[in-house]
Coordinates of C-alpha atoms and ligand atoms in Angstrom, one line a residue:
X36 CA -7.3 -14.6 -19.3
X37 CA -8.3 -18.2 -19.9
X38 CA -9.9 -18.1 -23.4
X39 CA -12.0 -21.1 -24.6
X40 CA -13.6 -19.3 -27.6
X41 CA -11.1 -20.6 -30.2
X42 CA -7.6 -21.8 -30.9
X43 CA -7.1 -18.6 -32.9
X44 CA -6.4 -16.8 -29.6
X45 CA -3.1 -18.6 -29.0
X46 CA -0.1 -16.3 -28.2
X47 CA 3.3 -16.6 -29.8
X48 CA 5.6 -17.9 -27.1
X49 CA 9.0 -16.4 -26.2
X50 CA 11.1 -18.5 -28.5
X51 CA 8.8 -17.8 -31.4
X52 CA 9.0 -14.0 -30.7
X53 CA 12.7 -14.3 -30.5
X54 CA 12.9 -16.1 -33.9
X55 CA 10.6 -13.4 -35.4
X56 CA 12.8 -10.6 -34.0
X57 CA 15.9 -12.2 -35.6
X58 CA 14.4 -13.4 -38.9
X59 CA 16.4 -12.7 -42.0
X60 CA 14.0 -10.8 -44.3
X61 CA 13.8 -9.3 -47.8
X62 CA 11.1 -8.1 -50.2
X63 CA 8.9 -11.1 -50.8
X64 CA 7.1 -9.5 -53.7
X65 CA 10.5 -9.5 -55.5
X66 CA 11.0 -13.1 -54.2
X67 CA 13.8 -11.9 -52.0
X68 CA 12.7 -13.0 -48.5
X69 CA 14.9 -15.9 -47.4
X70 CA 12.6 -16.9 -44.6
X71 CA 9.5 -17.0 -46.8
X72 CA 11.4 -18.9 -49.5
X73 CA 12.7 -21.4 -46.9
X74 CA 9.2 -21.9 -45.4
X75 CA 7.6 -22.4 -48.9
X76 CA 10.3 -24.8 -50.1
X77 CA 10.3 -26.8 -46.8
X78 CA 6.5 -26.9 -46.6
X79 CA 6.0 -28.1 -50.2
X80 CA 8.5 -31.0 -49.6
X81 CA 7.2 -31.8 -46.2
X82 CA 3.6 -32.2 -47.4
X83 CA 4.4 -33.9 -50.7
X84 CA 3.5 -31.0 -53.1
X85 CA 5.5 -29.3 -55.8
X86 CA 5.1 -25.8 -54.4
X87 CA 3.7 -23.7 -51.5
X88 CA 2.5 -20.2 -51.0
X89 CA 2.4 -18.2 -47.7
X90 CA -0.9 -16.3 -47.4
X91 CA -2.3 -13.8 -45.0
X92 CA -5.1 -16.1 -43.7
X93 CA -6.9 -19.4 -44.2
X94 CA -9.7 -17.5 -45.9
X95 CA -7.2 -16.1 -48.5
X96 CA -5.6 -19.5 -49.0
X97 CA -8.9 -21.1 -49.7
X98 CA -10.0 -18.3 -52.0
X99 CA -6.7 -18.6 -54.0
X100 CA -7.2 -22.3 -54.3
X101 CA -10.8 -22.0 -55.6
X102 CA -9.8 -19.2 -58.0
X103 CA -6.7 -21.0 -59.2
X104 CA -8.7 -24.3 -59.9
X105 CA -11.8 -22.7 -61.3
X106 CA -12.6 -20.0 -63.9
X107 CA -15.6 -17.7 -64.1
X108 CA -18.7 -19.9 -64.5
X109 CA -17.1 -23.0 -63.0
X110 CA -18.5 -24.6 -59.9
X111 CA -17.0 -26.3 -56.8
X112 CA -18.8 -28.9 -54.7
X113 CA -18.5 -28.5 -51.0
X114 CA -20.2 -29.2 -47.7
X115 CA -23.2 -27.2 -46.5
X116 CA -21.1 -26.6 -43.4
X117 CA -17.8 -26.0 -45.2
X118 CA -15.9 -23.0 -44.0
X119 CA -15.1 -22.0 -47.6
X120 CA -18.8 -21.9 -48.3
X121 CA -20.4 -20.6 -45.1
X122 CA -17.8 -18.5 -43.3
X123 CA -15.7 -16.8 -46.0
X124 CA -18.2 -14.0 -47.0
X125 CA -19.0 -15.7 -50.2
X126 CA -15.6 -14.8 -51.6
X127 CA -15.5 -17.5 -54.4
X128 CA -18.8 -16.2 -55.8
X129 CA -18.1 -12.5 -55.1
X130 CA -14.5 -12.3 -56.3
X131 CA -14.1 -15.4 -58.5
X132 CA -17.6 -15.7 -60.1
X133 CA -17.4 -19.3 -59.1
X134 CA -20.7 -21.0 -58.2
X135 CA -20.7 -23.1 -55.0
X136 CA -22.7 -26.3 -55.0
X137 CA -23.2 -27.2 -51.4
X138 CA -24.1 -30.7 -50.3
X139 CA -25.5 -31.6 -46.8
X140 CA -22.7 -33.0 -44.7
X141 CA -23.2 -36.5 -43.3
X142 CA -23.2 -36.7 -39.4
X143 CA -19.5 -37.7 -39.6
X144 CA -18.6 -34.6 -41.7
X145 CA -18.1 -36.5 -45.0
X146 CA -20.0 -35.8 -48.2
X147 CA -21.9 -38.7 -49.7
X148 CA -20.5 -39.7 -53.1
X149 CA -24.0 -40.5 -54.4
X150 CA -25.1 -37.0 -53.5
X151 CA -22.0 -35.4 -55.1
X152 CA -22.5 -37.5 -58.3
X153 CA -26.1 -36.4 -58.5
X154 CA -25.0 -32.7 -58.2
X155 CA -22.2 -32.9 -60.9
X156 CA -23.6 -31.0 -64.0
X157 CA -23.5 -32.6 -67.5
X158 CA -21.5 -30.8 -70.1
X159 CA -24.3 -28.6 -71.4
X160 CA -24.4 -24.8 -71.9
X161 CA -27.3 -24.5 -69.4
X162 CA -25.0 -25.4 -66.5
X163 CA -22.0 -24.2 -64.7
X164 CA -19.0 -26.5 -65.2
X165 CA -18.3 -28.7 -62.2
X166 CA -14.5 -28.5 -61.6
X167 CA -13.6 -29.2 -58.1
X168 CA -14.5 -31.1 -54.9
X169 CA -13.6 -29.3 -51.7
X170 CA -13.4 -31.2 -48.5
X171 CA -12.6 -30.0 -45.0
X172 CA -10.5 -31.9 -42.3
X173 CA -11.1 -31.5 -39.4
X174 CA -14.7 -30.3 -39.9
X175 CA -16.3 -29.0 -36.7
X176 CA -13.6 -30.9 -34.9
X177 CA -14.4 -34.2 -36.7
X178 CA -11.7 -36.2 -38.5
X179 CA -12.5 -37.6 -41.9
X180 CA -11.5 -41.3 -42.2
X181 CA -8.4 -42.0 -44.3
X182 CA -10.4 -44.6 -46.3
X183 CA -12.9 -41.9 -47.2
X184 CA -10.1 -39.7 -48.5
X185 CA -8.8 -42.5 -50.7
X186 CA -12.4 -43.0 -52.1
X187 CA -12.7 -39.2 -52.7
X188 CA -9.5 -39.4 -54.8
X189 CA -10.8 -42.2 -56.9
X190 CA -14.2 -40.5 -57.2
X191 CA -12.6 -37.3 -58.4
X192 CA -10.4 -39.2 -60.9
X193 CA -13.5 -41.0 -62.3
X194 CA -15.4 -37.7 -62.6
X195 CA -12.4 -35.5 -63.8
X196 CA -12.7 -33.2 -60.8
X197 CA -9.8 -31.6 -58.9
X198 CA -9.7 -32.3 -55.2
X199 CA -9.0 -29.6 -52.6
X200 CA -8.6 -29.9 -48.8
X201 CA -9.4 -27.0 -46.5
X202 CA -6.9 -28.2 -43.9
X203 CA -7.1 -25.3 -41.5
X204 CA -6.8 -27.9 -38.7
X205 CA -5.4 -30.8 -40.7
X206 CA -2.7 -31.4 -38.2
X207 CA -5.3 -32.0 -35.5
X208 CA -6.6 -34.8 -37.8
X209 CA -3.2 -36.3 -38.4
X210 CA -2.4 -36.2 -34.6
X211 CA -5.8 -37.7 -33.7
X212 CA -5.3 -40.5 -36.3
X213 CA -1.6 -40.9 -35.3
X214 CA -0.5 -40.8 -38.9
X215 CA 2.1 -38.7 -40.8
X216 CA 0.5 -35.6 -42.4
X217 CA 1.3 -37.2 -45.9
X218 CA -1.2 -40.0 -45.2
X219 CA -3.8 -37.2 -45.6
X220 CA -2.2 -34.8 -48.0
X221 CA -1.3 -37.4 -50.6
X222 CA -4.9 -37.6 -51.8
X223 CA -5.3 -33.9 -52.7
X224 CA -4.4 -31.6 -55.6
X225 CA -4.2 -28.7 -53.2
X226 CA -4.4 -28.2 -49.5
X227 CA -4.4 -25.3 -47.0
X228 CA -3.0 -25.2 -43.5
X229 CA -3.7 -22.5 -40.8
X230 CA -0.5 -21.7 -39.0
X231 CA -2.4 -19.3 -36.6
X232 CA -4.7 -21.7 -34.8
X233 CA -3.6 -24.6 -32.6
X234 CA -0.1 -24.5 -34.1
X235 CA 0.4 -21.1 -32.4
X236 CA 1.8 -18.7 -35.0
X237 CA 0.4 -15.2 -34.9
X238 CA -0.5 -14.8 -38.6
X239 CA -0.7 -16.8 -41.8
X240 CA -1.6 -19.9 -43.7
X241 CA -0.1 -22.0 -46.5
X242 CA -1.5 -23.1 -49.8
X243 CA 0.1 -26.2 -51.3
X244 CA -0.3 -27.5 -54.8
X245 CA 1.4 -28.0 -58.2
X246 CA 3.9 -25.5 -59.5
X247 CA 1.3 -24.3 -62.1
X248 CA -1.5 -23.9 -59.5
X249 CA 0.8 -22.0 -57.1
X250 CA 2.0 -19.7 -59.8
X251 CA -1.6 -18.9 -60.7
X252 CA -2.4 -18.4 -57.0
X253 CA 0.6 -16.1 -56.6
X254 CA -0.8 -13.8 -59.2
X255 CA -4.3 -13.8 -57.6
X256 CA -2.8 -13.2 -54.2
X257 CA -1.1 -10.0 -55.6
X258 CA -4.5 -9.0 -57.1
X259 CA -6.2 -9.4 -53.7
X260 CA -3.6 -7.2 -52.0
X261 CA -1.9 -10.2 -50.3
X262 CA 1.6 -9.5 -51.6
X263 CA 3.6 -8.8 -48.4
X264 CA 7.1 -7.4 -48.2
X265 CA 9.4 -8.4 -45.3
X266 CA 7.0 -11.2 -44.4
X267 CA 9.8 -13.5 -43.2
X268 CA 9.1 -12.2 -39.7
X269 CA 5.8 -14.2 -40.0
X270 CA 7.3 -17.1 -41.9
X271 CA 9.8 -18.0 -39.2
X272 CA 6.9 -18.2 -36.8
X273 CA 5.0 -20.5 -39.2
X274 CA 8.1 -22.7 -39.6
X275 CA 8.4 -23.1 -35.8
X276 CA 4.7 -23.8 -35.5
X277 CA 5.0 -26.6 -38.0
X278 CA 8.2 -28.1 -36.6
X279 CA 7.7 -27.6 -32.9
X280 CA 4.0 -27.4 -32.1
X281 CA 2.5 -30.4 -33.9
X282 CA 3.0 -33.3 -31.4
X283 CA 1.6 -31.2 -28.5
X284 CA -1.8 -31.0 -30.2
X285 CA -2.4 -34.4 -28.5
X286 CA -2.5 -32.6 -25.2
X287 CA -5.2 -30.3 -26.5
X288 CA -7.2 -33.3 -27.6
X289 CA -6.8 -35.0 -24.2
X290 CA -7.8 -31.7 -22.5
X291 CA -10.9 -31.5 -24.8
X292 CA -12.0 -35.0 -23.7
X293 CA -11.5 -34.0 -20.0
X294 CA -13.4 -30.7 -20.5
X295 CA -16.3 -32.6 -22.1
X296 CA -16.5 -35.1 -19.3
X297 CA -16.3 -32.4 -16.6
X298 CA -19.0 -30.3 -18.3
X299 CA -21.2 -33.4 -18.6
X300 CA -21.3 -33.7 -14.8
X301 CA -22.8 -30.2 -14.4
X302 CA -26.5 -29.6 -14.2
X303 CA -27.9 -28.1 -17.4
X304 CA -24.8 -29.0 -19.5
X305 CA -24.8 -32.0 -21.9
X306 CA -21.9 -33.0 -24.1
X307 CA -22.9 -36.7 -24.6
X308 CA -24.4 -36.0 -28.1
X309 CA -21.1 -34.7 -29.4
X310 CA -18.2 -37.2 -29.0
X311 CA -14.9 -35.3 -28.9
X312 CA -12.4 -36.3 -31.6
X313 CA -9.9 -33.4 -31.5
X314 CA -9.8 -30.0 -29.7
X315 CA -13.4 -28.9 -30.2
X316 CA -16.0 -29.5 -27.6
X317 CA -19.7 -29.0 -28.2
X318 CA -22.2 -28.6 -25.4
X319 CA -26.0 -28.2 -25.1
X320 CA -26.7 -25.6 -22.4
X321 CA -30.2 -25.7 -20.9
X322 CA -32.7 -22.9 -21.7
X323 CA -33.0 -22.3 -18.0
X324 CA -29.4 -21.1 -17.8
X325 CA -29.0 -17.4 -18.7
X326 CA -26.1 -17.6 -21.2
X327 CA -25.3 -13.9 -21.2
X328 CA -25.2 -13.6 -17.4
X329 CA -23.1 -16.7 -17.0
X330 CA -20.6 -15.4 -19.6
X331 CA -20.4 -12.1 -17.7
X332 CA -19.8 -13.9 -14.4
X333 CA -17.0 -15.9 -16.0
X334 CA -15.5 -12.8 -17.5
X335 CA -15.3 -11.3 -14.1
X336 CA -13.0 -14.3 -13.3
X337 CA -11.0 -13.7 -16.4
X338 CA -12.5 -16.7 -18.2
X339 CA -13.9 -16.2 -21.8
X340 CA -16.4 -18.6 -23.3
X341 CA -18.9 -18.2 -26.0
X342 CA -22.2 -19.9 -25.0
X343 CA -24.5 -18.4 -27.5
X344 CA -24.2 -21.2 -30.1
X345 CA -26.7 -24.1 -30.2
X346 CA -24.7 -26.2 -29.3
X347 CA -22.1 -23.9 -27.7
X348 CA -18.5 -24.5 -28.7
X349 CA -15.4 -24.5 -26.5
X350 CA -12.0 -25.0 -27.9
X351 CA -8.8 -26.2 -26.2
X352 CA -5.3 -25.0 -27.3
X353 CA -1.7 -24.6 -26.0
X354 CA -2.6 -21.7 -23.7
X355 CA -5.1 -23.8 -21.8
X356 CA -3.9 -26.4 -19.3
X357 CA -5.9 -29.0 -17.3
X358 CA -5.9 -26.7 -14.2
X359 CA -7.6 -24.0 -16.4
X360 CA -10.4 -26.4 -17.1
X361 CA -10.8 -27.1 -13.4
X362 CA -10.9 -23.3 -12.9
X363 CA -13.7 -23.0 -15.5
X364 CA -15.7 -25.9 -14.0
X365 CA -15.4 -24.5 -10.5
X366 CA -16.4 -21.0 -11.8
X367 CA -19.5 -22.3 -13.5
X368 CA -20.5 -24.2 -10.4
X369 CA -20.1 -21.0 -8.3
X370 CA -22.1 -19.0 -10.8
X371 CA -25.4 -20.8 -11.2
Ligands
LIG1361 C1 -10.3 -20.8 -39.4 C2 -10.6 -21.6 -40.7 C3 -10.4 -21.1 -41.9 C4 -10.0 -19.6 -42.2 O1 -8.9 -19.2 -41.6 P1 -8.6 -17.7 -41.2 O2 -7.1 -17.7 -41.1 O3 -9.4 -17.4 -40.0 O4 -9.1 -16.9 -42.4 C5 -10.7 -21.9 -43.0 N1 -11.2 -23.1 -42.9 C6 -11.4 -23.6 -41.6 C7 -12.0 -25.0 -41.5 C8 -11.1 -22.9 -40.5 O5 -11.4 -23.4 -39.3

């Protein structure tokens, strides 16, 4: 199966499975899992934070960050398109009693500081207390400029806000910018990383932050049922993902550019409005093309795409090579 729906479909490779099978493990709820401890210690140092926490998912890592930074009745400012506003089942509001204050994202994925400043509530009992700014990088495949991140840090210091990064795909941003990850992470009070997307681990995310923040997050993780026992089996996969699968993200980006240019040549497909920056390709599919039927024809050829979005989204990852893209393009040509 060639699967373009997301980079979450990546399969752990043989050497990762081998490391998992042989991982030294213990009960992580007692703090006894050597592989979890090694990953958390290494990841904190590698990304320039005091501490790290392994979590079940990116959604959980974001929720822990929001709940550790904010108390009931506090508020976080985020993008209207932010994953931790739009796609996480309202967790911060439901479970944390934290009010989101979404701001329309600018076309480049950033949030305007003027709009954020206008949304920050004065210290007055009528209002929720504005505590945190949450950014996302990459957002919809777009990379936030480093100069913007530096301005966000200054802005948050001026307004006494904490600054969080939903960095589910932050390594795609670092690879696209050709910078070390610390050039991005250094601006933030906390950051999440998904190990289970383009980096190729089967399960898990990391939350990075100060010792105090992570110890608060560890308590909330337990409360949410996220205390896992011999989780070192997953941690070794995460460690391999972060140490072996970062540089190759450049191939995914090159393949995404190639995919966009090949789709653009097809009748009824247009990618020109969505310049590719990382591994996510957006495409307008003409109304005259029956999406459902095309998807089914492709399925018969063991190609999975999701064409229902407007625009539709295709994602490249380690289990898609250039020849797979040629296979997709040929199959679309043959199907309509
Ligand atoms: C995928 C994703 C998440 C959530 O990760 P899960 O592991 O699927 O819960 C959070 N933020 C962004 C930007 C994502 O793309």
